[in-house]
XYZ file of C-alpha atoms in Angstrom:
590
model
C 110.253 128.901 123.167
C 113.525 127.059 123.683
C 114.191 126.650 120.405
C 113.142 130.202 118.776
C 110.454 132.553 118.755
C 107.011 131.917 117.218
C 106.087 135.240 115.524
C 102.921 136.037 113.197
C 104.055 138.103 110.273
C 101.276 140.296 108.925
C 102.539 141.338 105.333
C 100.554 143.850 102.583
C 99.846 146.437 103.999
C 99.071 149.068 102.229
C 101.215 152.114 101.033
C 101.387 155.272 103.610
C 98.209 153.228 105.609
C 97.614 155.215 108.839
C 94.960 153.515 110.381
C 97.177 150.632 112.268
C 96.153 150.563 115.961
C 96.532 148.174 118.802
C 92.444 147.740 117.860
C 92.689 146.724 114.349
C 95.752 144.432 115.258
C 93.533 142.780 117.701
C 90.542 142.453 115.335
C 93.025 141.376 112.653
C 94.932 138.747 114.547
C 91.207 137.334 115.564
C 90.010 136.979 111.814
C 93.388 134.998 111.741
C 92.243 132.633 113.841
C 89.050 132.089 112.151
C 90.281 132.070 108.286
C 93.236 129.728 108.988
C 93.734 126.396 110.628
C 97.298 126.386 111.022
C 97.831 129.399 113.376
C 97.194 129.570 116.648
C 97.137 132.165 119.289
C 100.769 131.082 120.474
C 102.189 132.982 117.862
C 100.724 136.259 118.998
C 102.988 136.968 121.031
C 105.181 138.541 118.696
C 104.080 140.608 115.464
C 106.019 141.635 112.910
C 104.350 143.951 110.221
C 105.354 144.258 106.584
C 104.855 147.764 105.033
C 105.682 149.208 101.916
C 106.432 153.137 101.815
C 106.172 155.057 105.155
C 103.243 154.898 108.094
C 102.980 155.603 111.430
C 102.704 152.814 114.383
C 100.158 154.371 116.729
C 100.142 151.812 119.188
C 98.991 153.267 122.361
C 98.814 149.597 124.103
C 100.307 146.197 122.391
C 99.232 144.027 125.081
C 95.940 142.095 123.360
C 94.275 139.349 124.740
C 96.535 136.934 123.548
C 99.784 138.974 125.450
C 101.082 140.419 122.655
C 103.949 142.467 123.653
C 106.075 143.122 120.517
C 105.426 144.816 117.564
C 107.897 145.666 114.895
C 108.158 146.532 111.367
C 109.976 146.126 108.249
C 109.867 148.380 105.459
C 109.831 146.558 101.893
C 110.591 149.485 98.409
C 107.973 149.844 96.104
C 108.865 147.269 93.184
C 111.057 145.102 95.305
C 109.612 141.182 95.694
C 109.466 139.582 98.957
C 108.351 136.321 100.029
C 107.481 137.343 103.252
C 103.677 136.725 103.299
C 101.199 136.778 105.688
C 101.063 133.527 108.632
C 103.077 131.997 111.080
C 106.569 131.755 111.326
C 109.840 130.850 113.595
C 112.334 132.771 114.324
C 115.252 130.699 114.687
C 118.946 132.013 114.890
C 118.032 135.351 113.007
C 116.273 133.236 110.082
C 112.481 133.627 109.613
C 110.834 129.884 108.953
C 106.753 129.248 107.821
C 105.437 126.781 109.840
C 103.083 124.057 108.437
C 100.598 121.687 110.346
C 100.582 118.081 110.347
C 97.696 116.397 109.980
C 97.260 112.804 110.132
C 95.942 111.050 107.118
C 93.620 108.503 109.672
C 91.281 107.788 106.769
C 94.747 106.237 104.667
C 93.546 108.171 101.767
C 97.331 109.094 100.546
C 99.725 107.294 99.379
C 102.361 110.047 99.582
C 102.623 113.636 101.054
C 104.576 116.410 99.361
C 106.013 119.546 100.539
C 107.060 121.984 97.540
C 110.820 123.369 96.736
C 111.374 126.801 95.950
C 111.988 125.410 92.111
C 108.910 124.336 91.598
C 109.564 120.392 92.328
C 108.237 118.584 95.693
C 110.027 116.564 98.206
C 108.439 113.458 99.800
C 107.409 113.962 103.898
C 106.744 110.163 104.056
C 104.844 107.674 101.707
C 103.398 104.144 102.330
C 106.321 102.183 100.585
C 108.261 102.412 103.696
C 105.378 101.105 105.856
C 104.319 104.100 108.039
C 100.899 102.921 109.601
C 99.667 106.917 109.310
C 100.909 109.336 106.938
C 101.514 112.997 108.087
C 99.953 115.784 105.810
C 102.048 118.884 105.747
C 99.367 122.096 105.104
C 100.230 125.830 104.740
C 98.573 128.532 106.244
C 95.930 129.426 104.613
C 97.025 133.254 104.980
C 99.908 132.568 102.695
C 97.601 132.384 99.508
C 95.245 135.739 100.346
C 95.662 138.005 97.405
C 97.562 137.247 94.417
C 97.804 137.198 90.712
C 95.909 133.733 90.850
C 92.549 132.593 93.316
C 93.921 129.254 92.630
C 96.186 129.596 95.175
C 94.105 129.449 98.156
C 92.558 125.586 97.340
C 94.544 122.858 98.976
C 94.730 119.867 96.049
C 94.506 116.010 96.969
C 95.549 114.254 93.470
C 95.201 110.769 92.181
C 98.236 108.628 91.704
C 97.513 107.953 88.369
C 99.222 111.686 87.549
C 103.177 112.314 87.192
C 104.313 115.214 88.867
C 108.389 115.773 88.816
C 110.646 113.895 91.335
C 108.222 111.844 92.691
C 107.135 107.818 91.809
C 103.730 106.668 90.436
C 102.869 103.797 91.935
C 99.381 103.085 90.245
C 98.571 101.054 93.445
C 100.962 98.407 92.545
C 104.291 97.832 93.806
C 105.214 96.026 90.697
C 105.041 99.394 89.079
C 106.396 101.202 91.824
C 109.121 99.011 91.914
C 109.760 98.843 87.857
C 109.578 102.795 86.995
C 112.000 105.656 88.474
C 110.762 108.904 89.621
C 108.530 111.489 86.797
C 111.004 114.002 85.256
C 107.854 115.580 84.185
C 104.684 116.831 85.272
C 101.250 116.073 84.015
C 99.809 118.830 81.960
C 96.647 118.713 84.012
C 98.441 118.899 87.005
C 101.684 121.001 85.652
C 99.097 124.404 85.214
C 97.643 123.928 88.615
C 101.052 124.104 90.106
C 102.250 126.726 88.048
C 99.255 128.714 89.306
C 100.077 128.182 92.772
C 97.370 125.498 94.231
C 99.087 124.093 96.928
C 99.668 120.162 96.059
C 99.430 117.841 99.487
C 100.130 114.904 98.414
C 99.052 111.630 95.699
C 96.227 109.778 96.977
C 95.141 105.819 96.764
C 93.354 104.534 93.862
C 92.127 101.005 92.237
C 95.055 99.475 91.019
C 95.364 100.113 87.216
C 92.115 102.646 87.211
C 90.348 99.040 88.034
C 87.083 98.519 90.067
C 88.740 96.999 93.125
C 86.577 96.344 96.404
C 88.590 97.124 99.587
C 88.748 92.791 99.943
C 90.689 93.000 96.225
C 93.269 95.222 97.811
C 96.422 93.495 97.983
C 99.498 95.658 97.763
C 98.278 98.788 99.073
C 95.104 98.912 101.621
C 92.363 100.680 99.921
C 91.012 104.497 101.692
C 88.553 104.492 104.789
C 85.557 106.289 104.007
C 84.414 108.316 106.618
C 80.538 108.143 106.200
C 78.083 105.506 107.813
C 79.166 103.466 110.356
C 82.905 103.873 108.663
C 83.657 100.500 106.908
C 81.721 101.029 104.080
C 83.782 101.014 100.563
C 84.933 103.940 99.199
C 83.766 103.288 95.385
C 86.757 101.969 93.666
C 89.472 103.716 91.499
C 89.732 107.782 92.640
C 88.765 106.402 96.033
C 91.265 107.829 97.959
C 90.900 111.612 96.513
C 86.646 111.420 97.383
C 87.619 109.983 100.635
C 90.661 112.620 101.328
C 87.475 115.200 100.474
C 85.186 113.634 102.216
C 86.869 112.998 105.612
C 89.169 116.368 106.031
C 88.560 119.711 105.904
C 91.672 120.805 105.067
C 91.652 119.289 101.934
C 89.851 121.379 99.635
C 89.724 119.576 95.945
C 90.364 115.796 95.130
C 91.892 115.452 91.876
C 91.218 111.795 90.411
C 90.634 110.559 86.886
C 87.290 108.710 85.090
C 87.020 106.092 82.593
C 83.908 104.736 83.259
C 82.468 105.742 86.582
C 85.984 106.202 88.622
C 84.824 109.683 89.449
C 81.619 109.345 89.824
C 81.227 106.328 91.713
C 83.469 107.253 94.671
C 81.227 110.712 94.700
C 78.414 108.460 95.375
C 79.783 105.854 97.964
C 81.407 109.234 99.971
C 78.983 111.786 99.550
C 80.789 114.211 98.391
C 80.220 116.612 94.906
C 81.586 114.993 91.821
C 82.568 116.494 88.394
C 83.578 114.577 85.484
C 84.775 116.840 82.684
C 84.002 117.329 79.185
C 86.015 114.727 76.772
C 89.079 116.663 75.087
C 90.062 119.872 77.673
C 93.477 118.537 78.554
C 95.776 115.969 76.964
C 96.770 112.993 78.485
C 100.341 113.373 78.801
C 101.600 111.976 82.061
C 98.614 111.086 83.434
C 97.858 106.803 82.778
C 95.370 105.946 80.693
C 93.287 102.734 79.934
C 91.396 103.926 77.169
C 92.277 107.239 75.814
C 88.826 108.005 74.376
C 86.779 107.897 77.278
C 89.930 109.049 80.169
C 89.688 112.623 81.502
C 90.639 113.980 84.756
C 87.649 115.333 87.576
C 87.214 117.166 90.589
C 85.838 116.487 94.265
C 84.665 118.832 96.323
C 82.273 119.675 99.487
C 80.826 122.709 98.446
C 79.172 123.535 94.964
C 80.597 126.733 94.775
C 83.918 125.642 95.231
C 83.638 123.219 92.763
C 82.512 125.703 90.323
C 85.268 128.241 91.001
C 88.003 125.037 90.774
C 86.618 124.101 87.107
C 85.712 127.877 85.675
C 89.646 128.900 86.940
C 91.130 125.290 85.920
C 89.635 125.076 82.611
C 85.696 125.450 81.842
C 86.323 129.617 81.276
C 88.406 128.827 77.904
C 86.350 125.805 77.059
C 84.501 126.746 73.756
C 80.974 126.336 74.896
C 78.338 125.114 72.296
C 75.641 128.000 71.207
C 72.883 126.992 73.661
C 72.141 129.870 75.035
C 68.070 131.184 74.098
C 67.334 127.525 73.011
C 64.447 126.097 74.811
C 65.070 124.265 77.929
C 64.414 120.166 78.237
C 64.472 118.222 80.911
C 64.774 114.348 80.654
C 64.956 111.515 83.895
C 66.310 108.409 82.211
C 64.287 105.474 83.872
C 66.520 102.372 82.751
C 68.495 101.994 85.565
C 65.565 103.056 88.027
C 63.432 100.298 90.237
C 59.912 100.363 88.942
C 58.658 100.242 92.787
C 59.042 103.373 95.345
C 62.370 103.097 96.737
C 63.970 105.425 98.885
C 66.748 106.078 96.768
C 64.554 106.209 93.832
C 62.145 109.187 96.068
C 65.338 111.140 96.662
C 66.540 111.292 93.087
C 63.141 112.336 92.003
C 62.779 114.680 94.633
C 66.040 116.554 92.931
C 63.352 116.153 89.706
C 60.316 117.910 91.042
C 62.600 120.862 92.752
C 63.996 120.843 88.919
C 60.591 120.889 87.344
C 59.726 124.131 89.835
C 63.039 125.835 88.788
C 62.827 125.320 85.029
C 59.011 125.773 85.033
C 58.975 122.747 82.310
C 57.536 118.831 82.953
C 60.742 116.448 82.986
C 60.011 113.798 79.954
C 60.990 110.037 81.470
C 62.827 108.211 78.686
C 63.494 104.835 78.524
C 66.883 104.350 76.388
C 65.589 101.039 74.942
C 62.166 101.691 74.020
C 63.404 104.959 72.476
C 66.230 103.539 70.459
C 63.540 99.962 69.289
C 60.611 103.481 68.323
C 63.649 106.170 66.623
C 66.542 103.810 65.553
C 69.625 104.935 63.497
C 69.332 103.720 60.438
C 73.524 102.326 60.945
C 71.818 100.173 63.539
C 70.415 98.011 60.149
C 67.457 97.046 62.942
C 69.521 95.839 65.536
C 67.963 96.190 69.113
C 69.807 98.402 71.457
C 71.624 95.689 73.837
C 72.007 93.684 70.776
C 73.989 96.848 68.966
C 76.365 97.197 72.150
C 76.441 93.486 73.432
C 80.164 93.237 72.266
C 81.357 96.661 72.832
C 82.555 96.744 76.179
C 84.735 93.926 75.676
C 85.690 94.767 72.223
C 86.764 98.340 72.958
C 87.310 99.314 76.711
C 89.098 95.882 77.581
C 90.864 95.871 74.452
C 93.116 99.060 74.976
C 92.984 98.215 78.353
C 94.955 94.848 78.043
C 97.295 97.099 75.503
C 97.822 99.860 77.921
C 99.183 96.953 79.576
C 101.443 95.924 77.477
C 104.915 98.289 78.063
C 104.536 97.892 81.868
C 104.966 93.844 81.575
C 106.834 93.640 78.905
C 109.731 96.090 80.646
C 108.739 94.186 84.317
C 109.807 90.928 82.742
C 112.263 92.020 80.592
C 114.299 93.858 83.901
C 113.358 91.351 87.261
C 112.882 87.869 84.495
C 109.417 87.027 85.881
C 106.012 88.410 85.532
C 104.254 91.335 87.672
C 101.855 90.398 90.549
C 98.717 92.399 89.670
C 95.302 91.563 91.063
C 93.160 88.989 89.806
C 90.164 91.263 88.763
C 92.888 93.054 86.560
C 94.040 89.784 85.157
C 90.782 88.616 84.062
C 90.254 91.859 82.551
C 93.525 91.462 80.498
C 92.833 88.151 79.597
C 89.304 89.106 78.122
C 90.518 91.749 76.030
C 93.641 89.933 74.763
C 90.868 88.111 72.350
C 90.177 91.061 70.833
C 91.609 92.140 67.302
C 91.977 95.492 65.937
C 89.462 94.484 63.496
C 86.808 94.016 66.328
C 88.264 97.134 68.235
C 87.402 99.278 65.121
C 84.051 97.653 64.582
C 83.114 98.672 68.573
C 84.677 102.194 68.135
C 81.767 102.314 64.722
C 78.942 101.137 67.425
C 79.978 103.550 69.368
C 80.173 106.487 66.969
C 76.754 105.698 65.896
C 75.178 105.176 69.804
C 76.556 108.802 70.328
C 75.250 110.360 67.372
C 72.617 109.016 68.293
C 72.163 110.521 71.872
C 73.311 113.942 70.699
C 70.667 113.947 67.630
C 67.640 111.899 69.789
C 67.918 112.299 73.555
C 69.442 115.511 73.579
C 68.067 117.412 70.123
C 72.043 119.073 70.187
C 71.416 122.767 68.355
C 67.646 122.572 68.897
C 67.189 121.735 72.640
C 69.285 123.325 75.559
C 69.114 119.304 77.622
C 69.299 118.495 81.106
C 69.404 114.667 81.988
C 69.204 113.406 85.527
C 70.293 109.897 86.466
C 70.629 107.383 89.090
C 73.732 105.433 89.329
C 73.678 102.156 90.750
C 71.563 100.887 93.848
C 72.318 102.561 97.110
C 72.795 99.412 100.012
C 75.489 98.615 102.518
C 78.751 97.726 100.933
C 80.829 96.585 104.080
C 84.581 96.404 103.719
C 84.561 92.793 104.688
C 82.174 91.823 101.683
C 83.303 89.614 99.197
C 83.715 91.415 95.916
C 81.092 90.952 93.814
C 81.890 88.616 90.383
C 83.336 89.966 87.691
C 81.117 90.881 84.633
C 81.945 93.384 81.779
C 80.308 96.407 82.488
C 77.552 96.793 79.490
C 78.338 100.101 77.213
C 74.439 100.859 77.599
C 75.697 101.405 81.507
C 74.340 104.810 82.482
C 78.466 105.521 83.387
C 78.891 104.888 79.945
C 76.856 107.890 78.727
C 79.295 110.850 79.537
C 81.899 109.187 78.288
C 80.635 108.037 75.302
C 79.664 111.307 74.581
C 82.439 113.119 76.029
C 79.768 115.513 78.137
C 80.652 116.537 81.507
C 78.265 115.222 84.641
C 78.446 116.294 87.754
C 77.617 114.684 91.078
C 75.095 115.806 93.615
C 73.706 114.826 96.475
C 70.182 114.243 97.331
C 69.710 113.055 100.244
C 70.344 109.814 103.238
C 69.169 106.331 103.343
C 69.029 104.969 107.037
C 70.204 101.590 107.553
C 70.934 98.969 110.463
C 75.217 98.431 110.384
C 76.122 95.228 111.430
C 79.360 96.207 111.987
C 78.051 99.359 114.733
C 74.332 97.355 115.691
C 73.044 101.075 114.897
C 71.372 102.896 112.698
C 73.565 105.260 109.766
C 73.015 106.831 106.861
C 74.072 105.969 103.253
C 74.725 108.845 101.021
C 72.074 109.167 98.124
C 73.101 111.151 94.874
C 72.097 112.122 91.832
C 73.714 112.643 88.294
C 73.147 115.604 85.961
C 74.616 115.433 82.442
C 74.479 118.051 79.896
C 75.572 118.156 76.250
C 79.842 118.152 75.674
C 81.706 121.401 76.148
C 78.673 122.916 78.230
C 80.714 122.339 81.916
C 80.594 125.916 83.339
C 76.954 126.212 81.745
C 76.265 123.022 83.697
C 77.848 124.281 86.857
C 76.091 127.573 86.949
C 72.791 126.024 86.412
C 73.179 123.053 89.313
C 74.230 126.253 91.679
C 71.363 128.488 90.512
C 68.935 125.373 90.923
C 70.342 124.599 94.306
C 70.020 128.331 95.465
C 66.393 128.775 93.978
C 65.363 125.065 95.940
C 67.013 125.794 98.911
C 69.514 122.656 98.779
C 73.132 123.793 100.504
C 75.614 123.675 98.493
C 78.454 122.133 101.288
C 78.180 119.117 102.489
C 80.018 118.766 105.730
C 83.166 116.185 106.510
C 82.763 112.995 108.806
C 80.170 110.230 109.092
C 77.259 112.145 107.550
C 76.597 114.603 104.601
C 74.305 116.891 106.056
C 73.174 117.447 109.694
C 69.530 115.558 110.627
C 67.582 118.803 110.246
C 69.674 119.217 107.353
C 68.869 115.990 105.687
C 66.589 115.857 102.306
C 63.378 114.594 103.521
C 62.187 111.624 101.298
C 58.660 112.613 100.094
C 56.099 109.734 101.356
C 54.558 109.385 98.572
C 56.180 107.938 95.101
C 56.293 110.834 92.326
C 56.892 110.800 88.455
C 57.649 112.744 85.724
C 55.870 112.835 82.403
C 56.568 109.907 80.046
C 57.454 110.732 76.644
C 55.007 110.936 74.125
């Protein structure tokens, strides 16, 4: 190489180790090149082996496959720290360098790309303020990160823009706020202990501006992500968009990082079929990461595979959460049926096939509960007779849009105050302002009540909290085509009865999964594609890892994988969840 001499440095190995031999440096350097996406067999031509103590080279023949034809070794003291790991480097004028990949972010999912100082803080490679039409994604070897005091290290992090992290801007999807606020001399806390612990941070990814629902057509300052499934121009589900499609469309991401207030998790897992976790209420404070109301924000997770989503959480956070004493309780099983079609639809099959492979795992009948006829036959008595939707008709409005408009309020007060004019922000945010601007405290407090009482009575009704160890499946919204091109829907205030209202409300984690495809007839491709169906499973607060290890169990014992793969579809055709032909239910509630 003109410029230096690509070299693979094999580091670790163990003290007074005899067995290296020109056959286990040929099996090794081929496990390289299936573990790791950055190194190639161009850098096989020179190995350099880092030993601690004393052992013998008994290379009879260097020459491999791949031509290697030098082999040396450097001898590190017991006790003495190097950070000469494992991967592919270039030598370079006597100076070893790692060498990261670039991948292009062709999906648009990030807003900025990072590569990480020795200090801990992060340098920008590029970001979209400067109008680069593709962003390039700097990723380490994944050999770097074998090993370790921490597992973390080995997952490759895609994280929300919503999240400070030192020396770099938040942008929030607005250039306003881009433009008004200097870089983060801080660190979100959520994000701070991932870094600490080594998880390798790519780069901040695209979101609805202020945590908003914002259809790809409301996108004004900064395009919104591609998602990759379908026939590609189908909307990416609003405001962690561009962490589920960074997930969903490469495979060396690893773990999208985004935030949920109402749905902002788990509506982007459903529009890009990927696994969604939305995490108990309470496990991290909000410092440094923007809120729009406190009660209800908490960060979540994307991932393709189920087992790496577990690991993330348990490693993250779910291992220290204090876990309520369900263990040995009896098991129930409920299928909420508000927000589900009365007639046989496909998406409605899939979901309930999740609920039959659930009834044969936890050998119980599900019980199908209607949130309205329940609450009109067992009402609290602080609900002084008032039907359900009549209890929450204000509360959205009164609460949600309330703090949200006050959130607001230091962001355009210090815009006008420094540039003497007012922010642009979208028009869906505006009317959202504007709404909860008529609010008063008094009217904030008296939703907050409502909402106090609804939960109390979930935990004491629907899920019988200290008698009952509860399971409740869901289905989100309708599953149809949602073309980039659409006009956004009108705006309505989402109703707190919403089923995206229920985790949050309750502060219970709910997790993602998928269930199956839908096939439908793109206009925009003349062909047929598949829409991503998924389902939602919600269990009672602080029971996340119980929650994980029981949707991995159940999708072990059923036969469901666990990964879903990158690209247009979920799951290969043979692969795909076939939709039962005829309609099935669960047992209503008695």
């Amino acid at each position: 190489m003109e410029h230096g001499t690509l070299v693979t440095v094999i580091g670790n190995l163990d003290l007074n180790y005899h067995g290296v031999s020109s056959s286990w440096l040929e099996s090794t350097l081929e496990s390289f090149l299936v573990e790791d996406d950055v190194i190639t067999p161009e850098f096989f031509g020179t190995v350099l082996l880092v030993r601690k103590g004393n052992f013998d080279l008994t290379f009879t023949s260097v020459r491999t496959r791949w031509g290697t034809s030098i082999v040396q070794s450097v001898q590190v003291h017991e006790g003495t720290q190097t950070t000469l790991v494992t991967g592919p480097y270039l030598i370079h004028y006597g100076r070893l360098w790692q060498v990261l990949r670039l991948y292009d972010d062709v999906q648009k999912a990030f807003l900025v790309t990072l590569r990480p100082r020795l200090d801990g803080t992060f340098t920008c490679l590029n970001d979209g303020e400067h109008g680069w039409d593709c962003l390039s994604v700097a990723v380490q070897s994944r050999l770097h990160f074998q090993g370790g005091s921490s597992d973390l290290r080995k997952y490759r992090i895609a994280v929300k823009d919503a999240f400070n992290i030192s020396g770099v801007k938040t942008s929030m999807c607005n250039r306003a706020y881009f433009r008004l606020f200097p870089m983060a001399t801080s660190t979100a806390i959520a994000i701070a202990g991932l870094i600490d612990r080594g998880v390798q941070v790519l780069g901040k990814t695209k979101l609805s501006s202020f945590l908003s629902r914002e259809e790809p057509s409301e996108s004004v300052d900064y395009q919104t992500a591609w998602n990759p499934r379908g026939d590609g121009y189908q909307g990416p589900g609003g405001s962690s968009s561009g962490s589920a499609v960074a997930v969903a469309a490469y495979n060396w991401v690893d773990v999208g990082i985004g935030t949920d207030t109402n749905g902002s998790i788990r509506r982007p897992a459903q529009c890009n079929g990927v696994f969604g976790l939305r995490i108990s209420q309470g496990v991290f404070p909000s410092t440094g990461m923007f809120t729009v109301f406190k009660r209800f924000d908490v960060p979540g997770i994307f991932t393709r595979d189920l087992n790496v989503l577990t690991d993330f959480a348990m490693k993250w956070y779910a291992a220290e959460l204090v876990a309520p004493a369900i263990t040995g309780l009896p098991l129930k099983l409920v299928v909420l049926s508000d927000n589900m079609p009365t007639e046989s639809t496909p998406q409605k099959q899939a979901v309930m096939s999740i609920v039959q492979d659930l009834e044969a795992y936890l050998e119980i009948p599900p019980i199908r509960i209607s949130l309205e006829n329940l609450w009109a036959s067992n009402p609290p008595d602080d609900a002084k007779g008032e039907k359900l939707y009549d209890f929450l008709q204000e509360v959205g409005a009164s609460t949600f849009l309330y703090e949200n408009f006050h959130s607001g309020a230091h962001f355009r007060d210090e815009y006008r105050k420094k540039f003497q004019q007012n922010p642009f922000v979208s028009d869906f945010v505006q009317w959202r302002w504007k709404i909860g601007e008529k609010y008063t405290l008094d009217q904030f407090n008296e939703g907050i009540r409502r909402l106090d009482v609804y939960k109390q009575w979930w935990l004491d009704t629907v899920l019988e909290t200290g008698r009952m160890n509860t399971l409740v499946v869901m289905q989100s919204e309708e599953v149809k085509p949602n073309y980039r091109d659409d006009k956004a829907p009108g705006y309505y205030i989402q109703p707190a009865w919403h089923p995206w209202w229920i985790s949050p409300i309750l502060g219970a984690p709910e997790v993602v999964v998928p269930a199956g495809h839908i096939p439908y007839v793109s206009r925009i491709t003349g062909r047929m594609e598949q829409l991503p169906v998924m389902a939602s499973l919600l269990s009672e607060p602080s029971s996340d890892l119980n929650l994980l290890t029981l949707v991995r169990c159940f999708f072990e014992h059923a036969g469901r994988s666990p990964v879903v793969q990158s690209g247009k579809v979920m799951f290969e055709e043979t692969d795909i969840e076939e939709i039962p032909s005829t309609p099935w239910e669960p047992v209503p509630s008695g």
